[in-house]
Short mmCIF file of C-alpha atoms and ligand atoms in Angstrom, two decimals:
data_model
loop_
_atom_site.label_atom_id
_atom_site.label_comp_id
_atom_site.label_asym_id
_atom_site.label_seq_id
_atom_site.Cartn_x
_atom_site.Cartn_y
_atom_site.Cartn_z
CA MET A 17 -3.62 -6.95 6.86
CA GLN A 18 -0.68 -7.84 4.61
CA LYS A 19 1.44 -10.81 5.74
CA SER A 20 4.98 -10.24 6.95
CA VAL A 21 7.72 -12.28 5.27
CA TYR A 22 9.08 -12.71 8.82
CA ASP A 23 5.97 -14.85 9.57
CA THR A 24 6.56 -17.30 6.71
CA GLU A 25 7.72 -20.82 7.50
CA ASN A 26 11.21 -21.06 9.06
CA PHE A 27 12.02 -17.42 8.20
CA PHE A 28 11.78 -16.12 11.76
CA GLU A 29 13.83 -19.03 13.17
CA LEU A 30 16.59 -18.48 10.58
CA TYR A 31 16.51 -14.73 11.21
CA GLN A 32 16.82 -15.31 14.97
CA LYS A 33 19.87 -17.55 14.42
CA LEU A 34 21.51 -14.81 12.36
CA ARG A 35 20.71 -12.17 14.99
CA ALA A 36 22.15 -14.37 17.77
CA ASN A 37 25.63 -13.66 16.38
CA PRO A 38 27.04 -10.89 18.63
CA ILE A 39 29.41 -9.76 15.86
CA SER A 40 26.74 -8.62 13.42
CA LEU A 41 26.16 -5.48 11.39
CA ASN A 42 23.21 -4.79 13.72
CA ASN A 43 25.31 -4.90 16.89
CA ILE A 44 28.60 -3.43 15.69
CA VAL A 45 27.33 -0.78 13.28
CA GLU A 46 23.58 -0.16 13.44
CA LYS A 47 22.80 0.05 17.16
CA PRO A 48 25.80 2.23 18.14
CA THR A 49 25.03 4.65 15.29
CA MET A 50 21.35 4.86 16.30
CA LEU A 51 22.38 5.57 19.90
CA SER A 52 24.78 8.28 18.75
CA LEU A 53 21.97 10.05 16.85
CA LEU A 54 19.17 9.71 19.40
CA PRO A 55 18.58 12.58 21.83
CA ASP A 56 18.73 12.10 25.60
CA LEU A 57 15.91 9.58 26.12
CA ALA A 58 15.34 10.21 29.84
CA GLY A 59 11.64 10.85 30.44
CA LYS A 60 10.80 10.62 26.73
CA LYS A 61 7.94 8.85 24.93
CA LEU A 62 9.16 6.99 21.83
CA LEU A 63 7.49 5.15 18.94
CA ASP A 64 9.60 2.46 17.20
CA LEU A 65 8.39 1.48 13.72
CA GLY A 66 9.19 -2.04 12.53
CA CYS A 67 10.33 -2.75 16.09
CA GLY A 68 11.03 -6.43 15.41
CA THR A 69 11.95 -8.36 18.55
CA GLY A 70 12.22 -5.19 20.64
CA GLU A 71 16.03 -5.29 20.97
CA HIS A 72 16.27 -1.57 20.25
CA LEU A 73 13.51 -0.71 22.69
CA ALA A 74 15.29 -2.69 25.43
CA LEU A 75 18.44 -0.70 24.66
CA TYR A 76 16.51 2.58 24.81
CA PHE A 77 14.97 1.62 28.17
CA ALA A 78 18.53 1.16 29.45
CA HIS A 79 18.91 4.86 28.55
CA GLN A 80 16.02 5.85 30.84
CA LEU A 81 13.29 5.96 28.21
CA GLN A 82 9.98 6.55 29.99
CA PHE A 83 7.43 4.98 27.64
CA ALA A 84 7.64 3.12 24.33
CA VAL A 85 5.23 1.97 21.66
CA GLY A 86 6.44 -0.69 19.24
CA VAL A 87 4.73 -1.34 15.92
CA ASP A 88 5.45 -4.28 13.63
CA LEU A 89 3.68 -6.32 10.98
CA SER A 90 5.03 -9.66 12.20
CA ALA A 91 3.27 -11.68 14.90
CA ALA A 92 6.42 -13.78 15.47
CA MET A 93 8.56 -10.66 15.99
CA LEU A 94 6.07 -9.18 18.46
CA THR A 95 5.72 -12.42 20.48
CA GLN A 96 9.49 -12.36 20.98
CA ALA A 97 9.44 -8.59 21.66
CA ALA A 98 6.93 -9.09 24.50
CA LYS A 99 9.39 -11.57 26.09
CA ASN A 100 12.44 -9.36 25.54
CA LEU A 101 10.72 -6.33 27.07
CA ALA A 102 8.98 -8.09 29.99
CA ASP A 103 11.25 -6.37 32.55
CA PHE A 104 10.02 -2.95 31.40
CA ALA A 105 6.26 -3.57 31.80
CA PRO A 106 4.02 -1.59 32.09
CA HIS A 107 6.07 1.10 30.34
CA PHE A 108 5.46 -0.13 26.79
CA SER A 109 2.78 -1.34 24.40
CA LEU A 110 3.22 -3.44 21.26
CA HIS A 111 0.92 -3.38 18.24
CA GLN A 112 0.67 -5.71 15.27
CA LEU A 113 0.09 -3.04 12.67
CA ALA A 114 1.41 -2.20 9.23
CA MET A 115 3.29 1.11 9.11
CA GLU A 116 0.89 1.89 6.24
CA GLN A 117 -1.90 1.89 8.91
CA LEU A 118 -0.09 4.08 11.42
CA ASP A 119 -3.03 6.47 11.62
CA CYS A 120 -5.01 3.61 13.32
CA LEU A 121 -2.70 3.83 16.35
CA ALA A 122 -4.44 5.73 19.16
CA GLU A 123 -1.26 7.01 20.84
CA ASP A 124 0.27 10.29 19.66
CA GLN A 125 2.35 13.22 20.99
CA PHE A 126 5.60 11.26 20.80
CA ASP A 127 8.90 13.01 21.54
CA VAL A 128 10.80 10.64 19.26
CA VAL A 129 9.94 8.27 16.40
CA SER A 130 12.67 5.73 15.64
CA SER A 131 13.01 2.97 13.09
CA SER A 132 15.82 0.55 12.32
CA PHE A 133 16.26 -1.35 9.06
CA ALA A 134 12.58 -1.09 8.07
CA PHE A 135 11.76 1.93 5.86
CA HIS A 136 13.04 0.25 2.68
CA TYR A 137 10.01 -2.09 3.01
CA MET A 138 7.67 0.90 2.49
CA ALA A 139 6.29 1.65 -0.97
CA ASP A 140 4.89 5.13 -0.21
CA PHE A 141 7.47 7.12 1.76
CA PRO A 142 5.67 10.52 1.59
CA ALA A 143 2.50 8.91 3.05
CA LEU A 144 4.55 7.31 5.83
CA LEU A 145 6.20 10.65 6.67
CA LYS A 146 2.80 12.39 6.82
CA ALA A 147 1.55 9.72 9.29
CA ILE A 148 4.75 9.98 11.38
CA SER A 149 4.47 13.76 11.51
CA ALA A 150 0.91 13.43 12.88
CA LYS A 151 2.25 11.23 15.70
CA LEU A 152 5.10 13.57 16.71
CA LYS A 153 4.99 16.63 18.95
CA VAL A 154 6.12 19.83 17.23
CA ASN A 155 9.91 19.81 17.58
CA GLY A 156 9.83 16.03 17.99
CA GLN A 157 12.53 14.02 16.22
CA LEU A 158 12.55 11.20 13.68
CA ILE A 159 15.68 9.05 13.66
CA PHE A 160 15.90 6.09 11.31
CA SER A 161 18.24 3.70 9.57
CA GLN A 162 17.47 1.94 6.32
CA GLU A 163 19.41 0.00 3.72
CA HIS A 164 21.50 2.59 1.94
CA PRO A 165 20.13 3.71 -1.46
CA ILE A 166 23.28 2.39 -3.12
CA VAL A 167 22.24 -1.04 -1.75
CA THR A 168 18.48 -0.81 -2.46
CA ALA A 169 19.35 0.20 -6.05
CA TYR A 170 20.45 -3.36 -6.92
CA GLN A 171 18.33 -5.08 -9.59
CA GLY A 172 20.41 -8.03 -10.76
CA GLY A 173 23.79 -9.14 -12.00
CA GLU A 174 27.03 -8.97 -10.02
CA ARG A 175 26.98 -6.34 -7.27
CA TRP A 176 30.77 -6.09 -7.22
CA GLU A 177 33.41 -5.75 -9.86
CA LYS A 178 36.32 -8.00 -8.81
CA ASN A 179 39.95 -8.17 -9.83
CA GLU A 180 41.85 -11.31 -10.85
CA GLN A 181 42.48 -12.10 -7.18
CA LYS A 182 38.67 -12.01 -6.63
CA GLU A 183 39.01 -8.90 -4.47
CA GLN A 184 36.12 -6.41 -4.52
CA VAL A 185 37.37 -3.34 -6.37
CA ALA A 186 34.18 -1.44 -7.24
CA TYR A 187 30.50 -1.52 -6.31
CA ARG A 188 28.12 -1.25 -9.25
CA LEU A 189 25.44 1.45 -9.22
CA ASN A 190 23.94 0.87 -12.63
CA PHE A 191 20.28 0.90 -11.43
CA TYR A 192 20.61 3.81 -8.99
CA ARG A 193 18.37 6.20 -10.90
CA ASP A 194 15.56 3.64 -11.44
CA GLU A 195 13.43 4.18 -8.35
CA GLY A 196 10.70 1.78 -7.24
CA GLU A 197 9.98 -1.85 -6.39
CA ARG A 198 12.70 -4.48 -6.12
CA ASP A 199 12.19 -8.26 -5.94
CA ARG A 200 14.28 -9.68 -3.14
CA SER A 201 14.84 -13.11 -1.63
CA TRP A 202 16.23 -14.06 1.75
CA PHE A 203 16.21 -17.52 3.32
CA LYS A 204 14.55 -18.63 0.03
CA GLN A 205 11.49 -16.42 0.64
CA PRO A 206 10.56 -13.76 -1.93
CA PHE A 207 9.57 -10.27 -0.75
CA LYS A 208 9.66 -6.69 -1.99
CA THR A 209 11.68 -3.65 -1.02
CA TYR A 210 11.64 -0.15 -2.51
CA HIS A 211 14.51 1.92 -3.88
CA ARG A 212 14.61 5.69 -3.51
CA THR A 213 17.63 7.85 -4.22
CA THR A 214 19.18 9.77 -1.33
CA ALA A 215 17.87 13.01 -2.88
CA THR A 216 14.30 11.64 -2.93
CA ILE A 217 14.52 10.54 0.73
CA ILE A 218 15.81 13.93 1.86
CA ASN A 219 13.43 15.93 -0.34
CA ASN A 220 10.44 13.85 0.88
CA LEU A 221 11.45 14.67 4.47
CA ILE A 222 11.76 18.40 3.73
CA GLN A 223 8.39 18.42 1.91
CA ALA A 224 6.78 16.67 4.92
CA GLY A 225 7.90 19.50 7.24
CA PHE A 226 11.09 18.00 8.66
CA GLN A 227 14.40 19.78 9.10
CA ILE A 228 17.42 17.55 8.49
CA GLU A 229 19.74 17.57 11.52
CA GLN A 230 22.27 14.86 10.71
CA LEU A 231 23.04 12.07 8.27
CA ALA A 232 25.31 9.10 8.90
CA GLU A 233 26.85 6.51 6.58
CA PRO A 234 28.97 4.39 8.96
CA MET A 235 31.96 2.64 7.47
CA LEU A 236 33.91 1.80 10.64
CA VAL A 237 36.44 4.55 9.97
CA ASP A 238 36.79 5.10 13.73
CA GLN A 239 36.66 1.39 14.59
CA PRO A 240 39.52 -0.13 12.54
CA GLU A 241 39.45 -3.23 14.77
CA TRP A 242 36.21 -4.32 13.02
CA GLN A 243 37.22 -3.53 9.46
CA SER A 244 38.43 -7.03 8.64
CA GLU A 245 35.11 -8.51 9.95
CA PHE A 246 33.04 -6.22 7.73
CA LYS A 247 35.03 -6.05 4.50
CA ASP A 248 31.92 -4.89 2.62
CA LEU A 249 32.22 -1.55 4.41
CA GLN A 250 35.65 -0.76 3.05
CA HIS A 251 34.46 1.03 -0.07
CA ARG A 252 30.84 1.98 0.57
CA PRO A 253 28.24 2.34 3.32
CA VAL A 254 25.44 -0.25 3.54
CA LEU A 255 23.22 1.81 5.84
CA LEU A 256 21.88 5.34 5.67
CA PHE A 257 20.86 7.07 8.92
CA VAL A 258 18.79 10.24 9.07
CA LYS A 259 18.04 12.45 12.05
CA ALA A 260 15.30 15.01 11.36
CA ARG A 261 13.09 17.34 13.39
CA LYS A 262 9.42 18.14 12.83
CA VAL A 263 9.36 21.90 12.38
CA ARG A 264 5.82 22.33 11.01
C1 SAM B 316 15.12 -6.16 9.32
S1 SAM B 316 13.81 -6.19 10.49
C2 SAM B 316 14.36 -5.01 11.68
C3 SAM B 316 13.77 -5.23 13.05
C4 SAM B 316 14.27 -4.25 14.13
N1 SAM B 316 13.94 -2.88 13.83
C5 SAM B 316 15.76 -4.40 14.31
O1 SAM B 316 16.53 -3.60 13.72
O2 SAM B 316 16.18 -5.33 15.02
C6 SAM B 316 12.50 -5.30 9.66
C7 SAM B 316 11.21 -5.26 10.46
O3 SAM B 316 10.27 -4.43 9.78
C8 SAM B 316 9.00 -5.07 9.87
N2 SAM B 316 8.17 -4.59 8.77
C9 SAM B 316 8.39 -4.76 7.44
N3 SAM B 316 7.41 -4.16 6.73
C10 SAM B 316 6.57 -3.60 7.63
C11 SAM B 316 5.38 -2.85 7.52
N4 SAM B 316 4.89 -2.55 6.32
N5 SAM B 316 4.78 -2.43 8.64
C12 SAM B 316 5.29 -2.73 9.87
N6 SAM B 316 6.43 -3.44 10.04
C13 SAM B 316 7.06 -3.88 8.93
C14 SAM B 316 9.31 -6.55 9.78
O4 SAM B 316 8.24 -7.35 10.27
C15 SAM B 316 10.56 -6.64 10.63
O5 SAM B 316 10.27 -6.84 11.98
#
């Protein structure tokens, strides 16, 4: 199995420190948007892809989720997820599995497949969607967030054009149409993500038999109290959310 960057030395500890901040993009923007897009979870069976430390699954259990399966590549993430979800045993199972190997998972007939901040790590999106479709009931829903295509497009140079006062005035999109692999680095560890345009993401979903139900590009328009904390969201979204239904 491929090795997760989250299992490289110090990476997980540094990531955990970052996530401990209650005023984070994850807590203020990502989780509330996911909750707003998810259907009523009472009595539902949900699969979370790239589940990380299980924070989302714990949140979904608080919304009466009946049973959850979490899949992640990282052993460190899953060890922490087992601790975070202990109160909900035996209503979940966790699997160290690459999303690329989703067909190896025995469970199927899910009502909902969710994923937060993980699909931009996937090279072959059509193959992933085919595997997800096989795991969903007909009429089941796929709800995911990923780095926005205008963010995954970045390939080098200055992301922002700034004025003389060093204020961000425009976000550069010069590599938007060049789809494919991107070399990234976080906490000094190199890893790869994959850029697809919004049109490719949506067309791949339609071709895989999904009907698009809603898109979201949160920019805190309705939460002005957070706008000064997340200045990056003033001109552009950093996350793309898609809610889609398996129709065939
Ligand atoms: C940014 S973290 C998000 C974790 C969690 N969903 C959250 O939002 O808190 C991305 C997660 O995707 C997982 N991941 C990356 N590539 C993966 C792959 N190919 N298969 C399974 N999980 C993967 C990582 O191990 C990591 O836990």
